[in-house]
């Protein structure tokens, strides 16, 4: 007589055997082929049974609308949109900590223009949105990923946002109601997602199969593929009045593309270059910076020739091994970045000298830093 445990084990074995013996599936075979050399570095592949996680959203405030019918997403009365002309000052001390995620936070982003809400994507698979100006409590939680959230991005008006996770799915969310509008996947791991600023229905996703995929949110279909990198794509940045974009990859190359045209207009590749997993555009639009993994932040022109500004190099932090994101003050005078030891650095853009160092996080790196669009000396870090 066999025990219950043996019966359970036998049944699991037979189920696994039956799964292996199923008819040939070309998509699974192509996935195995594409990831044969780097599959051990990536999250589990999709098979024909894979489905996206169940969507759940919870509102934590008292009411989704106030007495006058105004939505909780709208900025407070009298709160004006940010301007490039405002004076800015580097932060001096920590004034608030948002706590609620159960694991590390991978990405943060302020509500476009107003900054009255803060979006955060975490390794616990959840995205949360927090109040910034009044009670500083969590407003809504969006659960729709089986694995850690890798990247988030607001649409231009803040009404929607994208989240991408290590479950290889990209979700499009309605900020106000918490409903998942659409789910996208090309069965590869998307490392970065960015809405196209000129059309809210298009976005780019940099993926583990060396491609940048352009999706249409209306149809849910892929409308373009940019396939010239030799390694997984880490970052995408729109430049030149959003007519072009820059992509960086594990192949240590930088490519410049015309939006919508799948052939790069410029290759930037030097023997001494390192991988650059994070990029940011200066508010004036003339320069962009990249986090080079040799503990430097490098600068390039962002208009015509995309020449490197060899005298504009920012040093002093320890970023090797971490994709620490950078940001600029709204008037472009200061640049900020985290580092692998949990510190927040502020550099003077003109002199490239370190203006201030702050101990931001005691356990782990400071992976993201965002300057508030209206408050002159507020910087959020994760």
PDB file of N, CA, C and O in Angstrom, residues 153 156 194-200 202 204 214 226 236-246 256-261 281-286 302-303 306:
ATOM      1  N   UNK A 153       5.666  54.524 -15.431  1.00  0.00           N
ATOM      2  CA  UNK A 153       5.716  55.773 -16.190  1.00  0.00           C
ATOM      3  C   UNK A 153       4.316  56.357 -16.356  1.00  0.00           C
ATOM      4  O   UNK A 153       3.407  55.678 -16.819  1.00  0.00           O
ATOM      5  N   UNK A 156       1.303  61.780 -20.173  1.00  0.00           N
ATOM      6  CA  UNK A 156       1.595  63.204 -20.096  1.00  0.00           C
ATOM      7  C   UNK A 156       0.632  63.936 -19.165  1.00  0.00           C
ATOM      8  O   UNK A 156       1.015  64.863 -18.435  1.00  0.00           O
ATOM      9  N   UNK A 194       8.198  53.662 -21.629  1.00  0.00           N
ATOM     10  CA  UNK A 194       8.095  55.113 -21.722  1.00  0.00           C
ATOM     11  C   UNK A 194       6.994  55.506 -22.710  1.00  0.00           C
ATOM     12  O   UNK A 194       7.032  55.124 -23.879  1.00  0.00           O
ATOM     13  N   UNK A 195       5.995  56.256 -22.208  1.00  0.00           N
ATOM     14  CA  UNK A 195       4.963  56.821 -23.079  1.00  0.00           C
ATOM     15  C   UNK A 195       5.614  57.773 -24.090  1.00  0.00           C
ATOM     16  O   UNK A 195       6.558  58.497 -23.756  1.00  0.00           O
ATOM     17  N   UNK A 196       5.072  57.808 -25.309  1.00  0.00           N
ATOM     18  CA  UNK A 196       5.492  58.807 -26.287  1.00  0.00           C
ATOM     19  C   UNK A 196       4.779  60.114 -25.950  1.00  0.00           C
ATOM     20  O   UNK A 196       3.547  60.172 -25.953  1.00  0.00           O
ATOM     21  N   UNK A 197       5.516  61.201 -25.627  1.00  0.00           N
ATOM     22  CA  UNK A 197       4.877  62.414 -25.109  1.00  0.00           C
ATOM     23  C   UNK A 197       3.900  63.082 -26.074  1.00  0.00           C
ATOM     24  O   UNK A 197       2.979  63.765 -25.648  1.00  0.00           O
ATOM     25  N   UNK A 198       4.088  62.877 -27.388  1.00  0.00           N
ATOM     26  CA  UNK A 198       3.236  63.563 -28.360  1.00  0.00           C
ATOM     27  C   UNK A 198       1.939  62.813 -28.652  1.00  0.00           C
ATOM     28  O   UNK A 198       0.993  63.385 -29.179  1.00  0.00           O
ATOM     29  N   UNK A 199       1.914  61.522 -28.343  1.00  0.00           N
ATOM     30  CA  UNK A 199       0.694  60.721 -28.544  1.00  0.00           C
ATOM     31  C   UNK A 199       0.545  59.777 -27.357  1.00  0.00           C
ATOM     32  O   UNK A 199       1.356  58.868 -27.187  1.00  0.00           O
ATOM     33  N   UNK A 200      -0.535  59.969 -26.604  1.00  0.00           N
ATOM     34  CA  UNK A 200      -0.725  59.189 -25.378  1.00  0.00           C
ATOM     35  C   UNK A 200      -1.030  57.716 -25.634  1.00  0.00           C
ATOM     36  O   UNK A 200      -1.074  56.924 -24.694  1.00  0.00           O
ATOM     37  N   UNK A 202       0.760  55.701 -27.630  1.00  0.00           N
ATOM     38  CA  UNK A 202       1.956  54.962 -28.035  1.00  0.00           C
ATOM     39  C   UNK A 202       2.958  54.920 -26.885  1.00  0.00           C
ATOM     40  O   UNK A 202       3.093  55.886 -26.136  1.00  0.00           O
ATOM     41  N   UNK A 204       7.023  52.972 -25.752  1.00  0.00           N
ATOM     42  CA  UNK A 204       8.165  52.124 -26.086  1.00  0.00           C
ATOM     43  C   UNK A 204       8.524  51.251 -24.893  1.00  0.00           C
ATOM     44  O   UNK A 204       8.434  51.682 -23.741  1.00  0.00           O
ATOM     45  N   UNK A 214       7.480  49.074 -29.939  1.00  0.00           N
ATOM     46  CA  UNK A 214       6.525  50.186 -29.906  1.00  0.00           C
ATOM     47  C   UNK A 214       5.110  49.621 -29.945  1.00  0.00           C
ATOM     48  O   UNK A 214       4.733  48.934 -30.893  1.00  0.00           O
ATOM     49  N   UNK A 226      12.384  48.144 -33.029  1.00  0.00           N
ATOM     50  CA  UNK A 226      13.706  48.744 -33.266  1.00  0.00           C
ATOM     51  C   UNK A 226      14.735  47.702 -32.831  1.00  0.00           C
ATOM     52  O   UNK A 226      14.905  47.461 -31.634  1.00  0.00           O
ATOM     53  N   UNK A 236      15.430  54.155 -22.316  1.00  0.00           N
ATOM     54  CA  UNK A 236      14.968  54.887 -23.496  1.00  0.00           C
ATOM     55  C   UNK A 236      14.722  56.325 -23.066  1.00  0.00           C
ATOM     56  O   UNK A 236      14.153  56.567 -21.996  1.00  0.00           O
ATOM     57  N   UNK A 237      15.147  57.296 -23.894  1.00  0.00           N
ATOM     58  CA  UNK A 237      15.004  58.716 -23.553  1.00  0.00           C
ATOM     59  C   UNK A 237      14.644  59.509 -24.800  1.00  0.00           C
ATOM     60  O   UNK A 237      15.336  59.441 -25.814  1.00  0.00           O
ATOM     61  N   UNK A 238      13.536  60.274 -24.718  1.00  0.00           N
ATOM     62  CA  UNK A 238      13.120  61.123 -25.843  1.00  0.00           C
ATOM     63  C   UNK A 238      13.913  62.432 -25.820  1.00  0.00           C
ATOM     64  O   UNK A 238      14.045  63.060 -24.767  1.00  0.00           O
ATOM     65  N   UNK A 239      14.398  62.846 -26.991  1.00  0.00           N
ATOM     66  CA  UNK A 239      15.173  64.086 -27.109  1.00  0.00           C
ATOM     67  C   UNK A 239      14.712  64.847 -28.353  1.00  0.00           C
ATOM     68  O   UNK A 239      13.881  64.358 -29.122  1.00  0.00           O
ATOM     69  N   UNK A 240      15.285  66.053 -28.522  1.00  0.00           N
ATOM     70  CA  UNK A 240      15.047  66.848 -29.727  1.00  0.00           C
ATOM     71  C   UNK A 240      13.555  67.081 -29.962  1.00  0.00           C
ATOM     72  O   UNK A 240      13.008  66.755 -31.008  1.00  0.00           O
ATOM     73  N   UNK A 241      12.899  67.661 -28.929  1.00  0.00           N
ATOM     74  CA  UNK A 241      11.454  67.941 -28.981  1.00  0.00           C
ATOM     75  C   UNK A 241      10.640  66.692 -29.276  1.00  0.00           C
ATOM     76  O   UNK A 241       9.619  66.726 -29.980  1.00  0.00           O
ATOM     77  N   UNK A 242      11.090  65.566 -28.723  1.00  0.00           N
ATOM     78  CA  UNK A 242      10.403  64.272 -28.827  1.00  0.00           C
ATOM     79  C   UNK A 242      10.345  63.721 -30.247  1.00  0.00           C
ATOM     80  O   UNK A 242       9.575  62.793 -30.521  1.00  0.00           O
ATOM     81  N   UNK A 243      11.163  64.263 -31.152  1.00  0.00           N
ATOM     82  CA  UNK A 243      11.212  63.732 -32.513  1.00  0.00           C
ATOM     83  C   UNK A 243      12.138  62.514 -32.594  1.00  0.00           C
ATOM     84  O   UNK A 243      11.980  61.669 -33.467  1.00  0.00           O
ATOM     85  N   UNK A 244      13.094  62.437 -31.675  1.00  0.00           N
ATOM     86  CA  UNK A 244      14.047  61.327 -31.665  1.00  0.00           C
ATOM     87  C   UNK A 244      14.117  60.719 -30.273  1.00  0.00           C
ATOM     88  O   UNK A 244      13.643  61.312 -29.307  1.00  0.00           O
ATOM     89  N   UNK A 245      14.720  59.549 -30.194  1.00  0.00           N
ATOM     90  CA  UNK A 245      14.966  58.977 -28.870  1.00  0.00           C
ATOM     91  C   UNK A 245      16.301  58.248 -28.857  1.00  0.00           C
ATOM     92  O   UNK A 245      16.831  57.851 -29.899  1.00  0.00           O
ATOM     93  N   UNK A 246      16.820  58.107 -27.631  1.00  0.00           N
ATOM     94  CA  UNK A 246      18.120  57.469 -27.392  1.00  0.00           C
ATOM     95  C   UNK A 246      17.866  56.161 -26.649  1.00  0.00           C
ATOM     96  O   UNK A 246      16.989  56.097 -25.785  1.00  0.00           O
ATOM     97  N   UNK A 256      20.895  56.326 -31.473  1.00  0.00           N
ATOM     98  CA  UNK A 256      19.962  57.441 -31.654  1.00  0.00           C
ATOM     99  C   UNK A 256      19.008  57.075 -32.784  1.00  0.00           C
ATOM    100  O   UNK A 256      19.455  56.659 -33.865  1.00  0.00           O
ATOM    101  N   UNK A 257      17.698  57.222 -32.527  1.00  0.00           N
ATOM    102  CA  UNK A 257      16.677  56.828 -33.502  1.00  0.00           C
ATOM    103  C   UNK A 257      15.735  57.990 -33.793  1.00  0.00           C
ATOM    104  O   UNK A 257      15.467  58.803 -32.926  1.00  0.00           O
ATOM    105  N   UNK A 258      15.222  58.035 -35.024  1.00  0.00           N
ATOM    106  CA  UNK A 258      14.059  58.856 -35.336  1.00  0.00           C
ATOM    107  C   UNK A 258      12.837  58.059 -34.895  1.00  0.00           C
ATOM    108  O   UNK A 258      12.732  56.868 -35.205  1.00  0.00           O
ATOM    109  N   UNK A 259      11.906  58.718 -34.184  1.00  0.00           N
ATOM    110  CA  UNK A 259      10.743  57.980 -33.708  1.00  0.00           C
ATOM    111  C   UNK A 259       9.941  57.445 -34.903  1.00  0.00           C
ATOM    112  O   UNK A 259       9.599  58.177 -35.821  1.00  0.00           O
ATOM    113  N   UNK A 260       9.657  56.151 -34.871  1.00  0.00           N
ATOM    114  CA  UNK A 260       8.876  55.522 -35.928  1.00  0.00           C
ATOM    115  C   UNK A 260       9.693  54.911 -37.046  1.00  0.00           C
ATOM    116  O   UNK A 260       9.155  54.197 -37.890  1.00  0.00           O
ATOM    117  N   UNK A 261      11.014  55.191 -37.075  1.00  0.00           N
ATOM    118  CA  UNK A 261      11.880  54.648 -38.135  1.00  0.00           C
ATOM    119  C   UNK A 261      12.849  53.651 -37.494  1.00  0.00           C
ATOM    120  O   UNK A 261      13.657  54.034 -36.648  1.00  0.00           O
ATOM    121  N   UNK A 281      17.313  63.697 -19.259  1.00  0.00           N
ATOM    122  CA  UNK A 281      17.422  64.854 -20.140  1.00  0.00           C
ATOM    123  C   UNK A 281      17.427  66.134 -19.316  1.00  0.00           C
ATOM    124  O   UNK A 281      16.624  66.300 -18.396  1.00  0.00           O
ATOM    125  N   UNK A 282      18.347  67.054 -19.655  1.00  0.00           N
ATOM    126  CA  UNK A 282      18.369  68.361 -18.986  1.00  0.00           C
ATOM    127  C   UNK A 282      17.093  69.131 -19.338  1.00  0.00           C
ATOM    128  O   UNK A 282      16.596  69.040 -20.472  1.00  0.00           O
ATOM    129  N   UNK A 283      16.511  69.892 -18.373  1.00  0.00           N
ATOM    130  CA  UNK A 283      15.244  70.596 -18.637  1.00  0.00           C
ATOM    131  C   UNK A 283      15.263  71.511 -19.863  1.00  0.00           C
ATOM    132  O   UNK A 283      14.229  71.710 -20.499  1.00  0.00           O
ATOM    133  N   UNK A 284      16.420  72.078 -20.208  1.00  0.00           N
ATOM    134  CA  UNK A 284      16.488  72.942 -21.383  1.00  0.00           C
ATOM    135  C   UNK A 284      16.539  72.155 -22.693  1.00  0.00           C
ATOM    136  O   UNK A 284      16.392  72.730 -23.774  1.00  0.00           O
ATOM    137  N   UNK A 285      16.749  70.845 -22.591  1.00  0.00           N
ATOM    138  CA  UNK A 285      16.708  69.987 -23.775  1.00  0.00           C
ATOM    139  C   UNK A 285      17.962  69.963 -24.608  1.00  0.00           C
ATOM    140  O   UNK A 285      17.995  69.321 -25.661  1.00  0.00           O
ATOM    141  N   UNK A 286      19.036  70.637 -24.176  1.00  0.00           N
ATOM    142  CA  UNK A 286      20.262  70.699 -24.980  1.00  0.00           C
ATOM    143  C   UNK A 286      21.251  69.580 -24.670  1.00  0.00           C
ATOM    144  O   UNK A 286      22.138  69.302 -25.478  1.00  0.00           O
ATOM    145  N   UNK A 302      22.254  66.960 -27.057  1.00  0.00           N
ATOM    146  CA  UNK A 302      20.981  66.299 -27.370  1.00  0.00           C
ATOM    147  C   UNK A 302      20.291  66.918 -28.577  1.00  0.00           C
ATOM    148  O   UNK A 302      19.090  66.765 -28.736  1.00  0.00           O
ATOM    149  N   UNK A 303      21.036  67.603 -29.427  1.00  0.00           N
ATOM    150  CA  UNK A 303      20.388  68.255 -30.572  1.00  0.00           C
ATOM    151  C   UNK A 303      20.815  67.642 -31.904  1.00  0.00           C
ATOM    152  O   UNK A 303      20.116  66.819 -32.450  1.00  0.00           O
ATOM    153  N   UNK A 306      25.105  65.042 -31.238  1.00  0.00           N
ATOM    154  CA  UNK A 306      25.161  64.136 -30.078  1.00  0.00           C
ATOM    155  C   UNK A 306      26.610  63.874 -29.669  1.00  0.00           C
ATOM    156  O   UNK A 306      27.011  62.736 -29.426  1.00  0.00           O
TER     157      UNK A 306
END
